[in-house]
Structure formats: C-alpha cells, structure tokens
Amino acid sequence: MSTRIKTITLEDLQPWDNPGDGWYHVERWGEHPQTSQEGKQYVQVIDDEAVRAIVEAGVPEEGLLIDVEHVSVTGVRDTRAYGWGRELAGLPTDEGLQLCVWIEWTPLGRPLVKDRIYKHFSTVYSVELCADLGGGRIRPLQLVGLALTNQPNNPGQRPITNSQAAPTNDNTNQTDNMEELKKIADKLGLPEDATLEQVEAAIDALMAAEQEAAEAEAETLLNSEELKDLPDEARKDLKDELLTNRDLGIKMINLLINRKGGGAPPATAPRYARPGFRPATKATKGTVSMDAERGRLLTNTAKEIQAQERNAGRTCSFWKAKNMAKSRLGQK
C-alpha cells in the first residue's frame, strides 16, 4: 500500500533566474551507481518507494543542515549552515517521483546560489538507514545530509540556476547581498564595512563561546550534590543529552533526582545549549530511566553506531545515532 505524502508541482520550484527560499529538486528518480569510501561498488535506488520513505521520515526539528562540499561530515569539520532544509516533498513526473526540499538560505548560502557559485546539490544517506534489495542494490529511506556542489553524486537533477536564464548584470543581487552582510555585521558588533571573512570569524567565535558555555552549564548541573553518586556512564549520557537537547536533559535530571527524593535544579538555569534535533520519543518520554533495559539498549546501540561512523571518517550527531539505533532495533 502506497503512503500518501506531500507533493508539489514544477511551478512550485524556485525560478532559475532568481532563486530564493523555497522548493528545490535535489535528487533524480532512477538507479545511480556509487562507490563507498571503502571502495565498495553498489547501486543506489531512488524509486517512488524511496522518495515516499524519505519524505515521510522528514527532517530534524531544527532543520536539515545544508553545507558546501560536505565539509560538515568530511575532512576538517565545518558545521556552519549555508541553508536549512525545512520540509521534504515528492515531485510527480512521467519518470517517477522526484525528491524536493524546501530550503531557507542563510546569509552565507544565499549569495552562493544567487551568484551561481554553486548550481547543484549532493545528497547524503546513511547505509544504516537503507533497505538492502540484494545484488548490491540499496534503497535509501532517510535523507541525513545535503550539500551545495558543482559535482553532484547523482546526475540529472534540475540545476539551481541556469546561466542562459540568469541576467547578465547581477549588480542588484550583489547590492542586496552587501546590505544583508551589513545587517549581520551590525548585529555582531562589527563595523558596517566588515568583510565576509570577518563576519564568518565573528560567527565562529560566537559559536565557540556558545559551546563552551553549554559545556560549563552541563558540568555544573552534573556536579550537583544530588547527582554526585551517578555512574560515569550515566553521567556521560546525560551530558550528551544536555548538549544536544537541553530540555530533555533537564527532564532526565529531574526524574533522577525525584526518584532519590531530592530537589530539582533551578528552573531559571541559563539556557546556552541550542535546541536539540529531535523531540522526545517513546523510548525517552515520560519514563526516562538509566536502568531501563530498553533505554540502555538504545543508548548502547547508538554509541556503537557513533563509533562505527567515526571510524569510517564520518561525523555522527547523537540525534542521528539514536535515529539509526531505533531503525536497527525496530523501535518507533
């Protein structure tokens, strides 16, 4: 039985001559030969069933990070967002369902597409979230990453911009981009003539300070009198949760303290950590217990997956590891 998913039309896609926030075609229907980082040959099957599953799986709560040339998952890690994927949809064509993403560009990414610096997308799927069809063929079931590129891994997608349709004079776009850069510089406390490199450096420093503050807050909460007897393994799990999803981490701490009859950490504790990638699930909602067998199994499996991904040279967030673990264990 087919699953009803959100669909769009060609008219919903962003125009070639002036792309902005909106729908983009990111993956073409068909079978695409691939080579893994280990040199293994396989065929990636993007058929109607794959697109339905990917759209149904959706994107993280705060959006799907869009980078350039996969710098957030390969080489020197750079997690700056050039855009955020907010929603997925299928585009019905005579060929089959095409995968599309609604993208909100950041000030870093918008000039890269408007000025035609990048014209294509490169998708990222995890082998752990693929269906094995046999014979070296796999069907992706969830989109876990997206990058701007000029060398897409799967050919045939609609380009972001078209040089024939683009205006020969893009002074207007450049002026708009400079005005946006001035606004960002002002919010960062920089002079209005700050360069893009200076703005990026200020953002990097801000993100580093935010991470440092989040780490300090997590350590303060975990070193409270009520949690002094917490096992090291549980302490590490709670710290990971606080850094990726502060609200859920605080709830877990409250439950642990309440079980011991103690008080709760102050509700007015400063909020440094950014929102987490996923809301609470059946495995964590309401009955979070470090001793629960199901919770331990999920956590341990997620850790194994994180280690496997890192050994393969890929970064893996706690959200992604948990999601992959639930898929592997058959948990909803």
Coordinates of C-alpha atoms in Angstrom, one line a residue:
M1 CA 0.0 0.0 0.0
S2 CA 1.5 3.3 -1.0
T3 CA 1.9 6.1 1.5
R4 CA 0.3 9.5 1.0
I5 CA 3.0 12.2 1.1
K6 CA 3.2 15.9 0.4
T7 CA 3.7 16.6 -3.3
I8 CA 4.4 19.7 -5.3
T9 CA 4.4 20.7 -9.0
L10 CA 7.1 22.1 -11.3
E11 CA 5.6 25.6 -10.8
D12 CA 6.4 25.4 -7.1
L13 CA 10.2 25.1 -7.7
Q14 CA 12.3 28.2 -7.4
P15 CA 12.9 30.1 -10.6
W16 CA 16.3 29.7 -12.3
D17 CA 16.9 33.4 -12.7
N18 CA 16.4 34.5 -9.1
P19 CA 16.5 31.6 -6.6
G20 CA 15.5 32.3 -3.0
D21 CA 13.8 30.5 -0.1
G22 CA 11.6 27.7 -1.4
W23 CA 11.4 24.3 -3.1
Y24 CA 14.4 22.8 -4.9
H25 CA 14.8 19.5 -6.8
V26 CA 17.7 17.7 -5.1
E27 CA 17.6 14.1 -6.3
R28 CA 16.6 12.5 -9.6
W29 CA 14.5 9.3 -9.8
G30 CA 16.5 6.3 -11.0
E31 CA 19.3 3.9 -10.2
H32 CA 22.7 5.5 -9.5
P33 CA 26.0 3.5 -9.4
Q34 CA 28.0 4.6 -6.3
T35 CA 31.4 3.8 -4.7
S36 CA 31.7 3.9 -0.9
Q37 CA 34.6 5.5 1.0
E38 CA 35.9 1.9 1.4
G39 CA 35.9 1.4 -2.4
K40 CA 32.8 -0.9 -2.5
Q41 CA 30.6 -0.7 -5.5
Y42 CA 26.8 -0.6 -5.1
V43 CA 23.7 0.9 -6.8
Q44 CA 21.6 3.5 -5.1
V45 CA 17.9 3.0 -6.0
I46 CA 15.9 6.2 -5.9
D47 CA 12.4 5.0 -6.9
D48 CA 8.9 6.0 -5.8
E49 CA 9.1 3.9 -2.7
A50 CA 12.4 5.5 -1.7
V51 CA 11.1 9.0 -2.2
R52 CA 7.9 8.2 -0.2
A53 CA 10.0 6.8 2.7
I54 CA 12.5 9.8 2.6
V55 CA 9.6 12.3 2.6
E56 CA 7.8 10.5 5.4
A57 CA 10.9 10.4 7.5
G58 CA 11.1 14.2 7.3
V59 CA 13.9 16.4 8.6
P60 CA 15.3 17.2 12.1
E61 CA 13.2 19.5 14.3
E62 CA 15.6 22.5 13.8
G63 CA 16.1 21.7 10.1
L64 CA 18.4 19.7 7.8
L65 CA 21.8 21.3 7.8
I66 CA 23.0 22.3 4.3
D67 CA 26.7 22.8 3.8
V68 CA 29.1 23.1 0.9
E69 CA 31.0 20.1 -0.5
H70 CA 30.1 18.0 2.6
V71 CA 32.5 19.9 4.9
S72 CA 30.3 19.2 7.9
V73 CA 30.9 15.4 7.6
T74 CA 34.3 15.1 5.9
G75 CA 37.8 16.5 6.4
V76 CA 38.1 19.4 8.8
R77 CA 34.7 19.7 10.3
D78 CA 32.8 22.9 9.5
T79 CA 29.2 22.9 10.7
R80 CA 28.2 26.4 9.5
A81 CA 24.8 26.3 7.9
Y82 CA 24.5 27.7 4.4
G83 CA 20.9 26.8 4.4
W84 CA 18.3 24.8 6.3
G85 CA 16.0 22.2 4.8
R86 CA 12.6 22.7 6.4
E87 CA 10.4 20.2 4.6
L88 CA 10.5 17.4 2.1
A89 CA 8.1 16.6 -0.8
G90 CA 7.8 14.5 -3.9
L91 CA 7.5 15.9 -7.4
P92 CA 5.4 13.6 -9.6
T93 CA 6.8 13.4 -13.2
D94 CA 6.4 10.9 -16.1
E95 CA 9.6 9.3 -15.0
G96 CA 8.6 8.9 -11.3
L97 CA 8.6 10.8 -8.0
Q98 CA 11.5 13.3 -7.7
L99 CA 12.8 14.3 -4.3
C100 CA 12.5 18.0 -3.4
V101 CA 13.5 20.1 -0.3
W102 CA 12.1 23.4 0.9
I103 CA 15.2 25.4 1.7
E104 CA 15.7 28.5 3.8
W105 CA 19.0 30.1 2.9
T106 CA 21.3 31.8 5.4
P107 CA 23.3 34.9 4.6
L108 CA 26.3 32.6 3.9
G109 CA 24.4 30.5 1.4
R110 CA 22.2 32.9 -0.4
P111 CA 24.9 34.6 -2.4
L112 CA 26.4 31.3 -3.4
V113 CA 23.2 30.3 -5.3
K114 CA 22.1 33.7 -6.5
D115 CA 25.5 34.5 -7.9
R116 CA 25.7 31.0 -9.4
I117 CA 28.8 29.9 -7.5
Y118 CA 27.1 26.6 -6.8
K119 CA 24.5 25.1 -9.1
H120 CA 23.8 21.6 -7.8
F121 CA 23.1 19.6 -4.7
S122 CA 24.7 16.4 -3.3
T123 CA 22.6 14.2 -1.1
V124 CA 23.8 12.2 1.9
Y125 CA 22.2 8.9 3.0
S126 CA 23.4 6.5 5.8
V127 CA 23.8 2.8 4.9
E128 CA 22.2 2.1 8.3
L129 CA 19.0 3.7 7.0
C130 CA 18.8 1.9 3.7
A131 CA 16.9 -1.2 2.6
D132 CA 19.1 -3.9 1.2
L133 CA 17.5 -5.0 -2.1
G134 CA 20.1 -7.6 -2.8
G135 CA 22.6 -7.8 -5.7
G136 CA 24.5 -4.8 -4.5
R137 CA 21.4 -2.6 -4.7
I138 CA 20.2 -0.4 -1.7
R139 CA 17.2 1.9 -1.3
P140 CA 17.7 5.0 0.9
L141 CA 15.0 5.6 3.5
Q142 CA 16.1 8.9 5.0
L143 CA 17.9 12.0 3.9
V144 CA 20.6 12.8 6.5
G145 CA 22.6 15.5 4.8
L146 CA 22.6 17.9 1.8
A147 CA 25.5 19.9 0.3
L148 CA 25.9 22.6 -2.4
T149 CA 28.3 21.4 -5.1
N150 CA 29.1 21.6 -8.7
Q151 CA 29.8 17.9 -9.0
P152 CA 26.7 16.1 -7.7
N153 CA 27.0 12.4 -6.7
N154 CA 23.8 11.6 -8.7
P155 CA 23.4 13.3 -12.1
G156 CA 20.2 14.5 -13.7
Q157 CA 18.8 16.9 -11.0
R158 CA 17.4 20.3 -12.0
P159 CA 20.2 22.9 -11.6
I160 CA 19.6 25.7 -9.0
T161 CA 20.4 28.4 -11.6
N162 CA 20.7 28.4 -15.3
S163 CA 23.4 30.6 -17.0
Q164 CA 21.2 31.1 -20.0
A165 CA 18.3 32.4 -18.0
A166 CA 20.3 34.4 -15.5
P167 CA 20.6 38.2 -16.0
T168 CA 23.9 39.4 -17.5
N169 CA 24.0 42.2 -14.9
D170 CA 23.7 41.0 -11.3
N171 CA 24.6 44.2 -9.6
T172 CA 21.2 44.2 -7.9
N173 CA 21.8 40.8 -6.3
Q174 CA 25.3 41.9 -5.2
T175 CA 23.9 45.1 -3.6
D176 CA 21.2 43.1 -1.8
N177 CA 23.8 40.6 -0.5
M178 CA 26.0 43.5 0.7
E179 CA 23.1 45.1 2.6
E180 CA 22.4 41.7 4.3
L181 CA 26.1 41.4 5.2
K182 CA 26.0 44.9 6.8
K183 CA 22.9 44.0 8.9
I184 CA 24.7 40.8 10.1
A185 CA 27.9 42.8 10.9
D186 CA 25.9 45.3 12.9
K187 CA 24.2 42.6 15.0
L188 CA 27.7 41.1 15.7
G189 CA 29.0 44.5 16.8
L190 CA 31.3 44.8 13.7
P191 CA 31.7 47.9 11.5
E192 CA 29.4 48.0 8.5
D193 CA 32.3 47.7 6.1
A194 CA 33.3 44.3 7.7
T195 CA 34.3 41.7 5.2
L196 CA 32.7 38.3 4.8
E197 CA 35.8 36.7 6.3
Q198 CA 35.5 39.0 9.4
V199 CA 31.8 38.2 9.8
E200 CA 32.5 34.4 9.5
A201 CA 35.3 34.7 12.1
A202 CA 32.9 36.5 14.5
I203 CA 30.2 33.8 14.0
D204 CA 32.9 31.1 14.6
A205 CA 33.9 32.9 17.8
L206 CA 30.3 33.2 18.9
M207 CA 29.6 29.5 18.2
A208 CA 32.7 28.5 20.1
A209 CA 31.7 30.7 23.1
E210 CA 28.2 29.2 23.0
Q211 CA 29.6 25.6 23.0
E212 CA 31.9 26.5 25.9
A213 CA 29.1 27.9 27.9
A214 CA 26.9 24.9 27.2
E215 CA 29.7 22.6 28.3
A216 CA 30.2 24.6 31.5
E217 CA 26.5 24.6 32.3
A218 CA 26.3 20.8 31.7
E219 CA 29.3 20.2 34.1
T220 CA 27.7 22.5 36.8
L221 CA 24.4 20.6 36.6
L222 CA 26.0 17.2 36.7
N223 CA 28.3 18.1 39.6
S224 CA 25.4 19.0 41.8
E225 CA 25.1 17.3 45.2
E226 CA 22.0 15.3 44.1
L227 CA 23.9 13.6 41.2
K228 CA 27.3 13.0 42.9
D229 CA 26.7 9.2 43.0
L230 CA 25.7 9.0 39.3
P231 CA 27.8 6.3 37.5
D232 CA 30.3 7.6 35.0
E233 CA 28.5 6.0 32.0
A234 CA 25.1 7.6 33.0
R235 CA 26.9 10.9 33.6
K236 CA 28.3 10.9 30.1
D237 CA 24.9 10.0 28.6
L238 CA 23.3 12.9 30.5
K239 CA 26.0 15.3 29.3
D240 CA 25.5 14.3 25.7
E241 CA 21.8 14.8 26.1
L242 CA 22.2 18.2 27.7
L243 CA 24.4 19.4 24.8
T244 CA 22.2 18.1 22.1
N245 CA 18.7 18.6 23.7
R246 CA 18.9 20.7 26.9
D247 CA 15.2 20.5 27.7
L248 CA 15.2 16.7 27.5
G249 CA 18.4 16.5 29.5
I250 CA 16.9 18.7 32.3
K251 CA 13.8 16.4 32.4
M252 CA 16.1 13.4 32.7
I253 CA 18.0 15.0 35.6
N254 CA 14.7 16.0 37.3
L255 CA 13.4 12.4 37.1
L256 CA 16.7 11.0 38.5
I257 CA 16.7 13.5 41.4
N258 CA 13.0 13.0 42.1
R259 CA 13.5 9.2 42.3
K260 CA 16.1 9.8 45.0
G261 CA 13.8 12.2 46.8
G262 CA 15.9 15.3 46.2
G263 CA 15.1 18.7 44.7
A264 CA 15.3 19.8 41.1
P265 CA 17.9 22.1 39.6
P266 CA 16.8 25.7 39.3
A267 CA 14.3 26.2 36.5
T268 CA 15.9 29.5 35.8
A269 CA 19.3 28.0 34.9
P270 CA 20.8 29.9 31.9
R271 CA 19.9 28.4 28.6
Y272 CA 23.0 28.1 26.5
A273 CA 22.5 24.9 24.5
R274 CA 20.8 25.1 21.2
P275 CA 17.5 23.3 20.6
G276 CA 18.0 19.5 20.0
F277 CA 17.5 17.8 16.8
R278 CA 14.5 15.6 17.8
P279 CA 11.6 15.8 20.3
A280 CA 11.2 13.1 23.0
T281 CA 10.3 9.7 21.7
K282 CA 8.6 6.7 23.2
A283 CA 12.0 5.4 24.3
T284 CA 12.6 8.6 26.4
K285 CA 9.3 10.4 27.0
G286 CA 7.8 10.2 30.5
T287 CA 9.6 7.1 31.7
V288 CA 13.3 8.1 31.2
S289 CA 15.3 5.7 33.4
M290 CA 19.0 5.0 33.2
D291 CA 18.2 1.4 34.5
A292 CA 15.5 0.6 32.0
E293 CA 16.7 -2.2 29.7
R294 CA 15.1 -0.7 26.6
G295 CA 16.8 2.7 27.2
R296 CA 20.2 1.1 27.8
L297 CA 19.9 -1.0 24.7
L298 CA 19.0 2.1 22.6
T299 CA 21.8 4.2 24.1
N300 CA 24.4 1.4 23.7
T301 CA 23.4 0.8 20.1
A302 CA 23.6 4.5 19.4
K303 CA 27.1 4.6 20.8
E304 CA 28.2 1.6 18.7
I305 CA 26.8 3.4 15.6
Q306 CA 28.6 6.6 16.5
A307 CA 31.9 4.7 16.9
Q308 CA 31.4 2.9 13.5
E309 CA 30.6 6.2 11.8
R310 CA 33.7 7.9 13.3
N311 CA 35.9 5.0 12.4
A312 CA 34.7 5.4 8.9
G313 CA 35.7 9.1 8.9
R314 CA 32.2 10.4 9.2
T315 CA 30.8 12.6 12.0
C316 CA 27.6 11.4 13.6
S317 CA 25.4 13.5 15.9
F318 CA 23.6 12.0 18.8
W319 CA 20.3 12.6 17.1
K320 CA 21.4 10.7 14.0
A321 CA 22.9 7.8 16.1
K322 CA 19.7 7.5 18.1
N323 CA 17.6 7.5 15.0
M324 CA 19.7 4.9 13.3
A325 CA 19.7 2.8 16.5
K326 CA 15.9 2.9 16.6
S327 CA 15.7 1.8 13.0
R328 CA 18.2 -1.0 13.6
L329 CA 16.3 -2.2 16.8
G330 CA 12.8 -1.8 15.2
Q331 CA 11.7 0.8 17.7
K332 CA 9.2 3.5 16.8

